[in-house]
Amino acid sequence: MNTNPKLFSKRDLFIILVLAIGLGIWIGLKQLSPAAARAVVLVDGKVYKVIPLNKDAYYKIYRGKTYLMTVQTKPGAIRATYSTNWIFPETETNQVSVATGWISKQGETIISIPNRIVIYTEGLKKKTLYDVMTFQN
Amino acid sequence: MQKIRVVVLSIFTLAVAAIVVFVVIAKRPPQYYVRRGIVFGTNVKIAYATRKKNAKFVVDAMFDELRKLNGIFNPYEPGTDLYKLNHSNGKWMKVNSQLLSVLKYSINFAKETGGEFDPTLGKIIALWGFNTDDPRKWRVPTPAEISDALKHVGYTNVEFKGNEVRLLNGVWVDLEGIVKGYAVDALLAMAKANDEKSTGYVDVGGDIGIIGPKYGKQPWKISIQNPRGMPNSGISYVYLYKGSIATSGDHEKYVIVNGKRYYHTLNPKTGYPSDYFKSVTAISRDGMLSNAFDMAAMVGGPSKIEKWASEFGVAYMAVNENGKILTNSLWKDYENP
């Protein structure tokens, strides 16, 4: 039988402290841990598909039944290999989405304005050295 | 007694844990709500953080505003306010207050730049096919076609009477050279109206306006796109706590014929591109000025850019046709954080 009138012994306080700090560290790490590498494909501003960037694969993107673009993935990267707006290589015009090439850093994007497609990455270890880019459009 | 002790011990443990969690969360920098999309005929990205917990609501409203602005300012889409004005056959027409405001600003800027910036290039732009995003329609017109279209260009053909506008001589207004900047300013105003201390940025097709410093105290690091590099590659960085930055160039809408590049920023006096710069980036207090300045500088070239930068208080970086980077003294203020 406990005859100690105090509610907490030093041992109890030590346990409280350890548990609280442990919980805090766990929550903190959870906040900081990155998500798995993936690419988010937006069509008309809505999420069309989330593609894991962990394997070699090809995906086709459609609006309804209309084919718009093919993208290729490899671990940690994605690129557009064909876009229906990429039509005039002989005059070097408007190859933007395909000409962007592989994107492998968080913060990079592939954009097709005629097809209203935006592709961006999440959870990649490599990040761009900037927050945002100014460009001619 | 033992039961009470266990209960109290548990409560205290949870309380201390809650305090630790609160401290962890409170120390976290503000979380930005980010939304991307293609609206207003361009790529848009908005990052917004506010203490009011309504970031998504505000950003969604910003996207709605951009759609609304597109319904006013798109000069080539039947039904928009500007389309109706361009087809008003020289009659006085009452126009939307936002259109009136941007039109007045642009005509004033045209006067101040001696017509190097001119918002009445609509017919010339349509002639080149640069009024669409479809590259199959981009072409180099014949000299006769350009000469004919130039007869319907000139900012002095725009007249104002109260909230009415009249376009003379068959001119078509195209506000592409300024309207993205206006959109940036409008979105910044919405962000600040919601929360004066909110932070983030709006990026409307590469025209960027700063809502507030990153995490409330850091500058946003902004890359300037390399006009001859991959779309995600930059040639320089600047650091902005506030203000707006915009870029014009020769590398998005263009055709190459016999090795010569013809791009969509056209000289109102010749109907052709000026070929002075590959790109011009401007930083100023507001989006409209940055946007209009870089368009004017692409046309005006090296002989005008320094003069206008001093007059308007604009920091600039230009890449000339040889790839040399030119900046003014104001630009240096932004080169370091």
CSV table of C-alpha atoms in Angstrom, one decimal, chain A residues 2 4-9 11-13 15-17 19-21 23-25 27-28 31 42 44-45 85 87-88 90-94 96 99-103 107-118 120-122 129-137, chain B residues 1-2 4-5 8-9 12-13 16-17 20-21 24 28 35-38 41-43 45 133-136 138 176 180 201 203 205-208 214 219-225 230-234 237 245-256 264 281:
chain,number,residue,atom,x,y,z
A,2,ASN,CA,1.3,3.4,-1.0
A,4,ASN,CA,3.2,8.5,0.2
A,5,PRO,CA,0.7,11.4,0.3
A,6,LYS,CA,2.3,13.1,-2.8
A,7,LEU,CA,0.6,12.3,-6.1
A,8,PHE,CA,3.8,12.3,-8.2
A,9,SER,CA,7.1,11.0,-7.3
A,11,ARG,CA,10.0,8.9,-11.1
A,12,ASP,CA,6.4,9.8,-12.2
A,13,LEU,CA,7.5,13.3,-13.4
A,15,ILE,CA,8.0,9.4,-17.1
A,16,ILE,CA,5.7,12.3,-17.9
A,17,LEU,CA,8.6,14.3,-19.4
A,19,LEU,CA,6.5,10.5,-22.8
A,20,ALA,CA,5.7,14.1,-23.7
A,21,ILE,CA,9.1,14.7,-25.4
A,23,LEU,CA,5.3,12.4,-28.5
A,24,GLY,CA,6.5,15.8,-29.5
A,25,ILE,CA,9.5,14.3,-31.4
A,27,ILE,CA,4.8,14.5,-34.2
A,28,GLY,CA,7.6,16.7,-35.4
A,31,GLN,CA,5.5,16.7,-40.0
A,42,LEU,CA,-3.7,18.5,-63.4
A,44,ASP,CA,-8.3,21.8,-66.4
A,45,GLY,CA,-7.2,22.6,-62.9
A,85,ASN,CA,0.3,20.6,-79.1
A,87,ILE,CA,3.2,19.7,-83.8
A,88,PHE,CA,5.7,21.9,-85.6
A,90,GLU,CA,10.3,22.0,-88.3
A,91,THR,CA,9.6,25.6,-87.3
A,92,GLU,CA,10.6,25.0,-83.7
A,93,THR,CA,7.4,26.4,-82.4
A,94,ASN,CA,5.6,25.6,-79.2
A,96,VAL,CA,7.3,23.7,-74.5
A,99,ALA,CA,11.1,20.4,-74.7
A,100,THR,CA,10.9,20.7,-71.0
A,101,GLY,CA,12.5,17.3,-70.8
A,102,TRP,CA,12.8,15.3,-67.6
A,103,ILE,CA,11.8,17.1,-64.4
A,107,GLY,CA,9.4,22.8,-57.8
A,108,GLU,CA,9.8,22.1,-61.5
A,109,THR,CA,6.8,21.8,-63.7
A,110,ILE,CA,5.7,20.6,-67.2
A,111,ILE,CA,3.1,22.9,-68.7
A,112,SER,CA,0.9,22.6,-71.8
A,113,ILE,CA,-1.2,25.7,-72.1
A,114,PRO,CA,-3.1,24.6,-75.3
A,115,ASN,CA,-4.0,21.3,-73.5
A,116,ARG,CA,-4.5,23.0,-70.1
A,117,ILE,CA,-2.2,20.5,-68.4
A,118,VAL,CA,0.1,21.2,-65.5
A,120,TYR,CA,4.3,19.1,-60.9
A,121,THR,CA,6.3,16.8,-58.5
A,122,GLU,CA,6.1,16.2,-54.8
A,129,LEU,CA,17.1,26.5,-55.9
A,130,TYR,CA,14.2,29.0,-56.2
A,131,ASP,CA,10.7,29.4,-55.0
A,132,VAL,CA,9.1,30.6,-58.3
A,133,MET,CA,10.2,31.5,-61.8
A,134,THR,CA,9.4,34.5,-63.9
A,135,PHE,CA,9.1,33.7,-67.5
A,136,GLN,CA,7.7,35.1,-70.7
A,137,ASN,CA,4.2,33.9,-71.6
B,1,MET,CA,-5.7,6.4,-4.0
B,2,GLN,CA,-3.8,4.4,-6.5
B,4,ILE,CA,-6.7,8.5,-8.6
B,5,ARG,CA,-3.0,8.7,-8.9
B,8,VAL,CA,-4.1,12.3,-12.5
B,9,LEU,CA,-0.8,11.0,-13.9
B,12,PHE,CA,-0.9,15.5,-16.6
B,13,THR,CA,1.0,13.4,-19.2
B,16,VAL,CA,2.3,18.2,-21.0
B,17,ALA,CA,2.1,16.3,-24.4
B,20,VAL,CA,4.7,20.1,-26.5
B,21,VAL,CA,2.6,19.5,-29.5
B,24,VAL,CA,5.9,22.2,-32.1
B,28,ARG,CA,6.3,25.7,-37.5
B,35,ARG,CA,-3.1,25.9,-56.2
B,36,ARG,CA,-2.1,25.6,-59.8
B,37,GLY,CA,-4.1,25.7,-63.0
B,38,ILE,CA,-4.4,27.0,-66.5
B,41,GLY,CA,-5.0,31.7,-71.0
B,42,THR,CA,-1.9,31.0,-69.0
B,43,ASN,CA,-0.3,29.0,-66.2
B,45,LYS,CA,0.2,29.4,-59.4
B,133,ASP,CA,-2.0,29.4,-78.7
B,134,ASP,CA,-2.2,27.3,-81.8
B,135,PRO,CA,1.2,27.3,-83.5
B,136,ARG,CA,-0.4,26.1,-86.7
B,138,TRP,CA,1.4,31.5,-86.4
B,176,GLU,CA,-2.0,41.4,-73.5
B,180,LYS,CA,-1.5,39.9,-66.6
B,201,TYR,CA,2.7,35.1,-54.0
B,203,ASP,CA,2.2,33.9,-60.4
B,205,GLY,CA,1.9,33.3,-66.4
B,206,GLY,CA,5.3,34.4,-65.1
B,207,ASP,CA,4.1,37.8,-63.8
B,208,ILE,CA,4.6,37.4,-60.1
B,214,LYS,CA,8.0,34.1,-47.2
B,219,PRO,CA,12.4,37.1,-49.3
B,220,TRP,CA,11.0,34.9,-52.1
B,221,LYS,CA,13.8,33.7,-54.3
B,222,ILE,CA,12.8,34.2,-57.9
B,223,SER,CA,14.5,32.6,-60.9
B,224,ILE,CA,14.6,34.4,-64.2
B,225,GLN,CA,14.0,32.0,-67.0
B,230,MET,CA,15.0,24.6,-71.0
B,231,PRO,CA,11.7,25.9,-69.7
B,232,ASN,CA,12.8,25.2,-66.1
B,233,SER,CA,16.3,26.7,-66.4
B,234,GLY,CA,17.1,30.1,-65.0
B,237,TYR,CA,18.0,35.0,-59.2
B,245,ILE,CA,8.2,41.1,-61.3
B,246,ALA,CA,7.4,40.3,-65.0
B,247,THR,CA,9.2,39.1,-68.0
B,248,SER,CA,8.7,39.5,-71.8
B,249,GLY,CA,10.7,37.7,-74.4
B,250,ASP,CA,11.0,36.2,-77.7
B,251,HIS,CA,10.9,32.5,-76.7
B,252,GLU,CA,7.3,31.4,-76.2
B,253,LYS,CA,5.3,32.5,-79.3
B,254,TYR,CA,7.5,32.7,-82.3
B,255,VAL,CA,8.1,31.2,-85.7
B,256,ILE,CA,11.5,30.7,-87.4
B,264,HIS,CA,4.9,38.0,-80.8
B,281,THR,CA,12.5,41.3,-66.8
